[in-house]
Amino acid sequence: MRISELSEESGVSVASIKFYLREDLLFAGEASSATRTEYDPSHVARLRLIRALIDVGGLSIAAVRTVLAAIDDDAMPIVHAFGVAQQAVTASLVSSVPPSAAAEARIAELKRARGWETFEQNPGEQIAARVIDAFGVIGRSDLESLLPAYADAAEAVARADLAAVLAVGSEDRTRMVETVVVGTALGDGLFTGLRRIAQEHIARQLGLPGSALQPQPTPLTEEATS
Amino acid sequence: MRISELSEESGVSVASIKFYLREDLLFAGEASSATRTEYDPSHVARLRLIRALIDVGGLSIAAVRTVLAAIDDDAMPIVHAFGVAQQAVTASLVSSVPPSAAAEARIAELKRARGWETFEQNPGEQIAARVIDAFGVIGRSDLESLLPAYADAAEAVARADLAAVLAVGSEDRTRMVETVVVGTALGDGLFTGLRRIAQEHIARQLGLPGSALQPQPTPLTEEATS
């Protein structure tokens, strides 16, 4: 297909496509004549990933380049490429202020207890450790009691995330990494929203007359429970 | 205790305490003489909540006032006060651009399927529906397949959140709402961090040589597995 068709197919403007070509993010098409270059479905897939990285993941062009290099390096195991993508998408959440050693130790202990293994420097460890510190600063370290339930849920969600990645088919590295990027970046918001709804649902269940959330129990009547 | 002691006990400056008194966020102490006012532990608890709302929840003074009014209204069931607090803490995540009707219907369907009941307008519905729209915009509506697993996990986390609120003891409305605020606001980050770690753990498990994530299985050697 020509560049105009590639633009239509991918939903990316011709100007942006030319920019990505100049920046070497998109590999060149095949020159079929002096004035005509042919693009194929691999270009469409690549453009989709670039847009996902920029629009959904909020990545800079430099960060996009890093993720694409991981995909293009066939010698890099795909699980490493996932790590590169996850780290790039998560970078904006990582603070320049490191967590306390105590909070880091608390997360390390959780990892050991659960048998969670990671390479060095998973960005999630800093993010979680900083929450532990925040609990402490406001005098609510008792809320560390939430950790096991949150870890169970995080593991279940991660299993679903990876199942979605595998569903793509392992021969398509571009699409697999796109799934990692989109799932990681948008999954945060999805969980945040569903957690709010579930919180209200559970609070309502617990808040029925006679339950512990109702400070002054009222008589149980048909109206009150319906 | 005197205002200087209240400041020390709560970690809030005297200037801030005076500001909260003027703004009617903190109830007045008891005048024990013409020049001396006595404060008690209820003032310490109130100041802690105000700081949690502002520092952790990112609330404006006006929003703090709304949450405190819900706590002070003894006629308001505590579960409604939770809703007020949750909504205030979540406000910054709610967009002025509403989700599509189709995405809202998808979330409504999920709620029905799970028996989740809420009052009108839980802010989480909009947040989750906008993610559904985002999947669609980038051509990845297949990722709606994540919804059931995310909903299961969200419900488990919400149950733990409410258990932490109940652990406070139902006679202390201020502390219960503080727990809702802190848990809701900081819980997002805690889950985000743990999910990243769990994702890497699961990816590594799946990514061992010979598994589906390894496109070209390499011979199993000491180096490859160590």
Short mmCIF file of C-alpha atoms in Angstrom, two decimals:
data_model
loop_
_atom_site.label_atom_id
_atom_site.label_comp_id
_atom_site.label_asym_id
_atom_site.label_seq_id
_atom_site.Cartn_x
_atom_site.Cartn_y
_atom_site.Cartn_z
CA MET A 1 0.00 0.00 0.00
CA ARG A 2 1.06 3.61 -0.53
CA ILE A 3 1.72 6.03 2.32
CA SER A 4 -1.75 7.57 1.92
CA GLU A 5 -3.31 4.13 2.31
CA LEU A 6 -1.05 3.35 5.25
CA SER A 7 -2.28 6.56 6.85
CA GLU A 8 -5.89 5.62 6.29
CA GLU A 9 -5.39 2.05 7.51
CA SER A 10 -3.51 3.05 10.66
CA GLY A 11 -5.32 6.28 11.47
CA VAL A 12 -1.95 8.07 11.69
CA SER A 13 -1.44 11.22 9.62
CA VAL A 14 1.01 11.19 6.68
CA ALA A 15 3.01 13.92 8.41
CA SER A 16 3.38 11.78 11.54
CA ILE A 17 4.30 8.71 9.47
CA LYS A 18 7.06 10.73 7.76
CA PHE A 19 8.28 11.92 11.14
CA TYR A 20 8.47 8.35 12.47
CA LEU A 21 10.34 7.30 9.30
CA ARG A 22 12.87 10.12 9.75
CA GLU A 23 13.29 9.21 13.44
CA ASP A 24 13.87 5.55 12.47
CA LEU A 25 10.96 4.41 14.63
CA LEU A 26 9.17 3.06 11.56
CA PHE A 27 11.23 0.94 9.15
CA ALA A 28 11.27 2.13 5.52
CA GLY A 29 8.87 0.76 2.93
CA GLU A 30 10.04 -0.94 -0.22
CA ALA A 31 10.71 1.35 -3.19
CA SER A 32 8.74 -0.11 -6.10
CA SER A 33 9.68 2.75 -8.43
CA ALA A 34 11.52 6.07 -8.21
CA THR A 35 8.39 7.81 -6.93
CA ARG A 36 6.53 5.04 -5.20
CA THR A 37 7.14 3.24 -1.90
CA GLU A 38 5.15 0.23 -0.76
CA TYR A 39 4.12 -0.40 2.83
CA ASP A 40 2.62 -3.59 4.25
CA PRO A 41 0.65 -4.77 7.30
CA SER A 42 3.83 -4.85 9.42
CA HIS A 43 3.96 -1.06 9.06
CA VAL A 44 0.36 -0.77 10.22
CA ALA A 45 1.13 -2.89 13.29
CA ARG A 46 4.23 -0.84 14.05
CA LEU A 47 2.33 2.43 13.79
CA ARG A 48 -0.38 1.11 16.11
CA LEU A 49 2.26 0.27 18.70
CA ILE A 50 3.97 3.66 18.36
CA ARG A 51 0.62 5.43 18.88
CA ALA A 52 -0.18 3.21 21.88
CA LEU A 53 3.18 4.01 23.44
CA ILE A 54 2.74 7.76 22.92
CA ASP A 55 -1.00 8.22 23.42
CA VAL A 56 -1.75 5.57 26.04
CA GLY A 57 1.62 5.10 27.68
CA GLY A 58 2.58 8.77 27.61
CA LEU A 59 6.08 7.95 26.36
CA SER A 60 8.61 10.36 24.88
CA ILE A 61 10.08 9.65 21.45
CA ALA A 62 13.31 8.58 23.16
CA ALA A 63 11.43 6.12 25.35
CA VAL A 64 9.53 4.79 22.33
CA ARG A 65 12.87 4.16 20.65
CA THR A 66 14.05 2.09 23.64
CA VAL A 67 10.95 -0.12 23.60
CA LEU A 68 11.09 -0.63 19.84
CA ALA A 69 14.78 -1.57 20.04
CA ALA A 70 13.84 -4.29 22.54
CA ILE A 71 11.25 -5.66 20.14
CA ASP A 72 13.65 -5.54 17.19
CA ASP A 73 16.43 -7.31 19.06
CA ASP A 74 15.50 -10.91 18.28
CA ALA A 75 18.23 -12.09 20.64
CA MET A 76 16.41 -10.45 23.56
CA PRO A 77 14.00 -12.92 25.18
CA ILE A 78 10.46 -11.60 24.92
CA VAL A 79 10.13 -11.53 28.71
CA HIS A 80 12.97 -8.96 28.80
CA ALA A 81 11.21 -6.91 26.14
CA PHE A 82 8.13 -6.96 28.40
CA GLY A 83 10.25 -5.60 31.22
CA VAL A 84 11.56 -2.77 29.04
CA ALA A 85 7.99 -1.88 28.01
CA GLN A 86 6.65 -2.09 31.55
CA GLN A 87 9.44 0.10 32.86
CA ALA A 88 8.92 2.72 30.15
CA VAL A 89 5.18 2.91 30.80
CA THR A 90 5.72 3.07 34.56
CA ALA A 91 8.52 5.66 34.55
CA SER A 92 6.18 8.60 35.22
CA LEU A 93 5.00 6.96 38.46
CA VAL A 94 8.51 6.46 39.83
CA SER A 95 9.67 9.25 42.10
CA SER A 96 13.16 10.69 42.32
CA VAL A 97 12.81 10.46 46.11
CA PRO A 98 13.68 6.89 47.06
CA PRO A 99 11.62 5.08 49.70
CA SER A 100 13.05 4.38 53.16
CA ALA A 101 15.18 1.29 53.67
CA ALA A 102 12.54 -0.02 56.10
CA ALA A 103 9.78 0.23 53.51
CA GLU A 104 11.97 -1.42 50.89
CA ALA A 105 12.65 -4.23 53.36
CA ARG A 106 8.90 -4.62 53.96
CA ILE A 107 8.31 -5.12 50.22
CA ALA A 108 11.31 -7.43 49.92
CA GLU A 109 9.82 -9.50 52.78
CA LEU A 110 6.48 -9.65 50.96
CA LYS A 111 8.22 -10.83 47.79
CA ARG A 112 10.03 -13.58 49.71
CA ALA A 113 6.86 -14.68 51.46
CA ARG A 114 5.04 -14.97 48.15
CA GLY A 115 7.90 -16.43 46.15
CA TRP A 116 7.79 -13.46 43.79
CA GLU A 117 10.97 -13.28 41.73
CA THR A 118 12.03 -10.29 39.68
CA PHE A 119 15.15 -8.95 38.09
CA GLU A 120 16.72 -6.02 39.92
CA GLN A 121 14.78 -2.79 40.07
CA ASN A 122 11.21 -3.61 39.20
CA PRO A 123 9.65 -0.13 39.30
CA GLY A 124 6.68 -1.47 41.27
CA GLU A 125 8.86 -2.09 44.31
CA GLN A 126 9.60 1.61 44.70
CA ILE A 127 5.97 2.56 44.11
CA ALA A 128 4.68 0.13 46.73
CA ALA A 129 7.43 1.00 49.22
CA ARG A 130 6.58 4.68 48.99
CA VAL A 131 2.98 3.89 49.95
CA ILE A 132 4.31 2.02 53.02
CA ASP A 133 6.24 5.17 53.90
CA ALA A 134 3.14 7.33 53.38
CA PHE A 135 1.16 5.11 55.78
CA GLY A 136 3.92 5.68 58.35
CA VAL A 137 4.09 9.45 57.88
CA ILE A 138 0.40 9.83 58.66
CA GLY A 139 0.53 7.39 61.55
CA ARG A 140 -1.42 4.64 59.81
CA SER A 141 1.14 1.85 59.59
CA ASP A 142 -1.69 -0.39 60.78
CA LEU A 143 -2.86 -0.27 57.14
CA GLU A 144 0.10 -2.47 56.18
CA SER A 145 -2.40 -5.18 57.13
CA LEU A 146 -3.83 -4.62 53.63
CA LEU A 147 -0.70 -6.03 51.97
CA PRO A 148 -1.61 -9.74 51.77
CA ALA A 149 -5.05 -9.14 50.25
CA TYR A 150 -3.63 -6.60 47.80
CA ALA A 151 -0.83 -8.99 46.83
CA ASP A 152 -3.30 -11.83 46.21
CA ALA A 153 -5.37 -9.55 43.98
CA ALA A 154 -2.31 -8.16 42.18
CA GLU A 155 -1.14 -11.68 41.38
CA ALA A 156 -4.57 -12.66 40.02
CA VAL A 157 -4.69 -9.53 37.85
CA ALA A 158 -1.13 -10.09 36.62
CA ARG A 159 -2.07 -13.62 35.62
CA ALA A 160 -4.98 -12.23 33.58
CA ASP A 161 -2.69 -9.58 32.06
CA LEU A 162 -0.20 -12.19 30.90
CA ALA A 163 -2.99 -14.45 29.61
CA ALA A 164 -4.11 -11.53 27.41
CA VAL A 165 -0.55 -11.15 26.15
CA LEU A 166 -0.27 -14.88 25.37
CA ALA A 167 -3.64 -14.85 23.61
CA VAL A 168 -1.99 -12.72 20.91
CA GLY A 169 0.21 -15.62 19.83
CA SER A 170 3.90 -15.77 20.60
CA GLU A 171 5.09 -15.24 17.02
CA ASP A 172 4.02 -11.58 16.98
CA ARG A 173 6.44 -9.68 19.23
CA THR A 174 5.10 -6.29 18.18
CA ARG A 175 1.54 -7.14 19.10
CA MET A 176 2.58 -8.87 22.35
CA VAL A 177 4.49 -5.80 23.50
CA GLU A 178 1.58 -3.59 22.43
CA THR A 179 -0.60 -5.68 24.74
CA VAL A 180 1.87 -5.27 27.61
CA VAL A 181 1.91 -1.50 27.09
CA VAL A 182 -1.84 -1.05 26.74
CA GLY A 183 -2.68 -3.50 29.51
CA THR A 184 -0.18 -2.02 31.94
CA ALA A 185 -1.10 1.60 31.29
CA LEU A 186 -4.89 1.27 31.01
CA GLY A 187 -5.21 -1.57 33.51
CA ASP A 188 -4.37 0.81 36.37
CA GLY A 189 -7.42 2.95 35.57
CA LEU A 190 -9.66 -0.04 35.01
CA PHE A 191 -8.81 -1.46 38.42
CA THR A 192 -9.13 1.93 40.13
CA GLY A 193 -12.63 2.36 38.72
CA LEU A 194 -13.82 -1.16 39.52
CA ARG A 195 -12.38 -0.94 43.03
CA ARG A 196 -14.44 2.21 43.71
CA ILE A 197 -17.64 0.49 42.57
CA ALA A 198 -16.85 -2.65 44.57
CA GLN A 199 -16.06 -0.58 47.67
CA GLU A 200 -19.45 1.04 47.56
CA HIS A 201 -21.15 -2.31 46.96
CA ILE A 202 -19.40 -3.92 49.95
CA ALA A 203 -20.01 -0.86 52.15
CA ARG A 204 -23.70 -1.01 51.33
CA GLN A 205 -23.81 -4.72 52.13
CA LEU A 206 -22.09 -4.12 55.45
CA GLY A 207 -24.11 -0.98 56.10
CA LEU A 208 -27.47 -2.71 56.28
CA PRO A 209 -29.35 -2.21 59.55
CA GLY A 210 -27.95 -4.33 62.34
CA SER A 211 -24.47 -4.59 60.85
CA ALA A 212 -21.34 -3.19 62.38
CA LEU A 213 -21.37 -0.14 60.09
CA GLN A 214 -24.65 1.13 61.49
CA PRO A 215 -23.71 2.81 64.80
CA GLN A 216 -27.28 2.76 66.16
CA PRO A 217 -29.00 -0.40 64.91
CA THR A 218 -32.58 0.19 63.79
CA PRO A 219 -35.28 -2.49 63.86
CA LEU A 220 -35.08 -4.83 60.89
CA THR A 221 -38.09 -4.08 58.69
CA GLU A 222 -39.14 -5.03 55.18
CA GLU A 223 -38.44 -1.49 53.94
CA ALA A 224 -35.01 -1.28 55.48
CA THR A 225 -33.73 -4.42 53.81
CA SER A 226 -35.35 -4.12 50.40
CA MET B 1 -3.71 20.62 76.27
CA ARG B 2 -2.73 24.07 75.00
CA ILE B 3 -2.49 24.93 71.31
CA SER B 4 1.32 24.50 71.38
CA GLU B 5 0.89 20.99 72.78
CA LEU B 6 -1.86 20.23 70.23
CA SER B 7 0.60 21.28 67.52
CA GLU B 8 3.29 19.01 68.89
CA GLU B 9 0.91 16.08 69.36
CA SER B 10 -0.61 16.37 65.88
CA GLY B 11 2.43 17.50 63.94
CA VAL B 12 0.41 20.41 62.52
CA SER B 13 1.84 23.92 62.90
CA VAL B 14 0.12 26.44 65.21
CA ALA B 15 -0.45 28.70 62.20
CA SER B 16 -2.27 25.90 60.34
CA ILE B 17 -4.32 25.02 63.44
CA LYS B 18 -5.44 28.66 63.72
CA PHE B 19 -6.34 28.66 60.03
CA TYR B 20 -8.46 25.50 60.42
CA LEU B 21 -10.17 27.07 63.47
CA ARG B 22 -10.98 30.24 61.50
CA GLU B 23 -12.28 28.15 58.59
CA ASP B 24 -14.48 26.15 61.01
CA LEU B 25 -12.85 22.87 59.97
CA LEU B 26 -11.59 22.35 63.52
CA PHE B 27 -14.09 22.89 66.36
CA ALA B 28 -13.05 25.42 69.01
CA GLY B 29 -11.34 24.33 72.22
CA GLU B 30 -12.75 25.09 75.67
CA ALA B 31 -11.79 28.43 77.19
CA SER B 32 -10.46 27.62 80.66
CA SER B 33 -9.54 31.27 81.34
CA ALA B 34 -9.47 34.55 79.44
CA THR B 35 -6.10 33.71 77.91
CA ARG B 36 -6.10 29.94 77.83
CA THR B 37 -7.95 27.44 75.62
CA GLU B 38 -7.91 23.72 76.22
CA TYR B 39 -7.82 21.13 73.43
CA ASP B 40 -8.33 17.37 73.77
CA PRO B 41 -7.64 14.15 71.83
CA SER B 42 -10.69 14.75 69.60
CA HIS B 43 -8.85 17.79 68.21
CA VAL B 44 -5.79 15.67 67.51
CA ALA B 45 -7.92 13.12 65.64
CA ARG B 46 -9.65 15.85 63.66
CA LEU B 47 -6.35 17.45 62.66
CA ARG B 48 -5.01 14.07 61.52
CA LEU B 49 -8.02 13.62 59.27
CA ILE B 50 -7.74 17.15 57.86
CA ARG B 51 -4.08 16.54 57.03
CA ALA B 52 -4.89 13.15 55.46
CA LEU B 53 -7.57 14.75 53.30
CA ILE B 54 -5.26 17.54 52.15
CA ASP B 55 -1.88 15.79 51.96
CA VAL B 56 -2.90 12.27 50.93
CA GLY B 57 -6.25 12.89 49.25
CA GLY B 58 -5.21 16.12 47.57
CA LEU B 59 -8.47 17.82 48.60
CA SER B 60 -9.21 21.52 48.51
CA ILE B 61 -10.38 23.28 51.68
CA ALA B 62 -13.90 23.36 50.23
CA ALA B 63 -13.82 19.60 49.63
CA VAL B 64 -12.45 18.99 53.14
CA ARG B 65 -15.41 20.97 54.48
CA THR B 66 -17.86 18.68 52.62
CA VAL B 67 -16.29 15.51 54.02
CA LEU B 68 -16.18 16.88 57.57
CA ALA B 69 -19.82 17.95 57.35
CA ALA B 70 -20.72 14.34 56.46
CA ILE B 71 -18.88 13.09 59.55
CA ASP B 72 -20.48 15.70 61.79
CA ASP B 73 -24.00 14.95 60.58
CA ASP B 74 -24.89 12.16 62.99
CA ALA B 75 -28.14 11.60 61.10
CA MET B 76 -26.15 10.59 58.00
CA PRO B 77 -25.53 6.83 57.96
CA ILE B 78 -21.81 6.14 58.05
CA VAL B 79 -21.97 4.35 54.70
CA HIS B 80 -23.13 7.63 53.12
CA ALA B 81 -20.26 9.45 54.77
CA PHE B 82 -17.94 6.87 53.19
CA GLY B 83 -19.45 7.70 49.82
CA VAL B 84 -18.86 11.41 50.33
CA ALA B 85 -15.24 10.75 51.30
CA GLN B 86 -14.65 8.34 48.41
CA GLN B 87 -16.13 10.79 45.91
CA ALA B 88 -14.02 13.67 47.23
CA VAL B 89 -10.80 11.65 47.04
CA THR B 90 -11.67 10.37 43.55
CA ALA B 91 -12.77 13.71 42.06
CA SER B 92 -9.38 14.42 40.47
CA LEU B 93 -9.61 11.17 38.48
CA VAL B 94 -13.04 11.95 37.04
CA SER B 95 -12.93 13.60 33.62
CA SER B 96 -15.21 16.31 32.34
CA VAL B 97 -15.51 14.27 29.13
CA PRO B 98 -18.18 11.64 29.75
CA PRO B 99 -17.65 8.08 28.49
CA SER B 100 -19.66 6.73 25.56
CA ALA B 101 -23.11 5.27 26.19
CA ALA B 102 -21.82 1.91 24.95
CA ALA B 103 -19.00 1.86 27.50
CA GLU B 104 -21.37 2.90 30.28
CA ALA B 105 -23.67 0.07 29.25
CA ARG B 106 -20.74 -2.37 29.38
CA ILE B 107 -19.99 -1.38 32.99
CA ALA B 108 -23.69 -1.47 33.88
CA GLU B 109 -23.81 -5.01 32.49
CA LEU B 110 -20.79 -5.99 34.58
CA LYS B 111 -22.46 -4.59 37.70
CA ARG B 112 -25.63 -6.57 36.99
CA ALA B 113 -23.70 -9.76 36.32
CA ARG B 114 -21.84 -9.43 39.63
CA GLY B 115 -24.79 -8.17 41.69
CA TRP B 116 -22.89 -4.97 42.49
CA GLU B 117 -25.27 -2.34 43.82
CA THR B 118 -24.42 1.33 44.18
CA PHE B 119 -26.21 4.59 44.62
CA GLU B 120 -26.33 6.73 41.50
CA GLN B 121 -23.06 8.09 40.16
CA ASN B 122 -20.31 6.10 41.74
CA PRO B 123 -17.24 7.86 40.29
CA GLY B 124 -15.63 4.50 39.52
CA GLU B 125 -18.20 3.78 36.81
CA GLN B 126 -17.03 6.71 34.74
CA ILE B 127 -13.36 5.87 35.29
CA ALA B 128 -13.82 2.24 34.21
CA ALA B 129 -16.06 3.17 31.27
CA ARG B 130 -13.45 5.57 29.94
CA VAL B 131 -10.90 2.74 29.90
CA ILE B 132 -13.35 0.67 27.85
CA ASP B 133 -13.54 3.59 25.41
CA ALA B 134 -9.74 3.86 25.31
CA PHE B 135 -9.47 0.16 24.42
CA GLY B 136 -11.86 0.83 21.55
CA VAL B 137 -10.05 3.91 20.26
CA ILE B 138 -6.80 1.99 19.87
CA GLY B 139 -8.52 -1.04 18.37
CA ARG B 140 -7.99 -3.30 21.39
CA SER B 141 -11.55 -3.96 22.49
CA ASP B 142 -10.43 -7.59 22.81
CA LEU B 143 -8.89 -6.47 26.12
CA GLU B 144 -12.40 -6.18 27.58
CA SER B 145 -11.74 -9.87 28.25
CA LEU B 146 -9.80 -8.62 31.29
CA LEU B 147 -12.96 -7.35 32.99
CA PRO B 148 -14.02 -10.48 34.94
CA ALA B 149 -10.58 -11.07 36.47
CA TYR B 150 -10.22 -7.39 37.33
CA ALA B 151 -13.68 -7.33 38.88
CA ASP B 152 -12.91 -10.39 41.02
CA ALA B 153 -9.71 -8.75 42.24
CA ALA B 154 -11.40 -5.39 42.83
CA GLU B 155 -14.05 -7.04 44.96
CA ALA B 156 -11.44 -8.88 47.03
CA VAL B 157 -9.49 -5.66 47.57
CA ALA B 158 -12.66 -3.74 48.46
CA ARG B 159 -13.48 -6.40 51.05
CA ALA B 160 -10.04 -5.92 52.61
CA ASP B 161 -10.48 -2.12 52.48
CA LEU B 162 -13.77 -2.29 54.36
CA ALA B 163 -12.34 -4.78 56.86
CA ALA B 164 -9.64 -2.22 57.65
CA VAL B 165 -12.34 0.42 58.14
CA LEU B 166 -14.33 -1.86 60.46
CA ALA B 167 -11.21 -2.73 62.44
CA VAL B 168 -11.20 0.87 63.67
CA GLY B 169 -14.40 0.30 65.66
CA SER B 170 -17.72 1.71 64.57
CA GLU B 171 -18.01 4.31 67.34
CA ASP B 172 -15.25 6.47 65.88
CA ARG B 173 -16.67 8.11 62.75
CA THR B 174 -13.68 10.41 62.33
CA ARG B 175 -11.18 7.57 62.34
CA MET B 176 -13.37 5.38 60.10
CA VAL B 177 -13.62 8.10 57.48
CA GLU B 178 -9.89 8.76 57.80
CA THR B 179 -9.37 5.08 56.96
CA VAL B 180 -11.65 5.36 53.92
CA VAL B 181 -9.73 8.40 52.70
CA VAL B 182 -6.26 7.01 53.29
CA GLY B 183 -7.13 3.53 52.02
CA THR B 184 -8.83 4.81 48.89
CA ALA B 185 -6.15 7.33 47.97
CA LEU B 186 -3.04 5.30 48.86
CA GLY B 187 -4.51 1.92 47.94
CA ASP B 188 -4.40 2.84 44.25
CA GLY B 189 -0.62 3.26 44.39
CA LEU B 190 -0.12 0.16 46.51
CA PHE B 191 -2.01 -1.98 44.01
CA THR B 192 -0.24 -0.39 41.03
CA GLY B 193 3.15 -1.20 42.54
CA LEU B 194 2.30 -4.76 43.55
CA ARG B 195 0.72 -5.45 40.15
CA ARG B 196 3.98 -4.44 38.42
CA ILE B 197 6.00 -6.82 40.60
CA ALA B 198 3.51 -9.65 40.14
CA GLN B 199 3.46 -9.10 36.35
CA GLU B 200 7.20 -9.53 36.18
CA HIS B 201 7.06 -12.60 38.42
CA ILE B 202 4.39 -14.26 36.25
CA ALA B 203 6.16 -13.26 33.02
CA ARG B 204 9.37 -14.85 34.28
CA GLN B 205 7.51 -18.02 35.23
CA LEU B 206 5.96 -18.18 31.77
CA GLY B 207 9.14 -17.03 30.07
CA LEU B 208 11.35 -19.92 31.12
CA PRO B 209 12.95 -21.77 28.20
CA GLY B 210 10.50 -24.04 26.48
CA SER B 211 7.41 -22.12 27.51
CA ALA B 212 5.04 -20.30 25.21
CA LEU B 213 6.76 -16.97 25.80
CA GLN B 214 10.06 -18.17 24.39
CA PRO B 215 9.67 -18.02 20.60
CA GLN B 216 12.89 -19.92 19.89
CA PRO B 217 13.60 -22.29 22.78
CA THR B 218 17.26 -22.28 23.72
CA PRO B 219 19.03 -25.28 25.26
CA LEU B 220 18.55 -25.38 29.01
CA THR B 221 21.89 -24.44 30.52
CA GLU B 222 23.07 -23.35 33.92
CA GLU B 223 23.53 -19.79 32.67
CA ALA B 224 20.13 -19.56 31.07
CA THR B 225 18.30 -20.53 34.24
CA SER B 226 20.50 -18.93 36.89
#
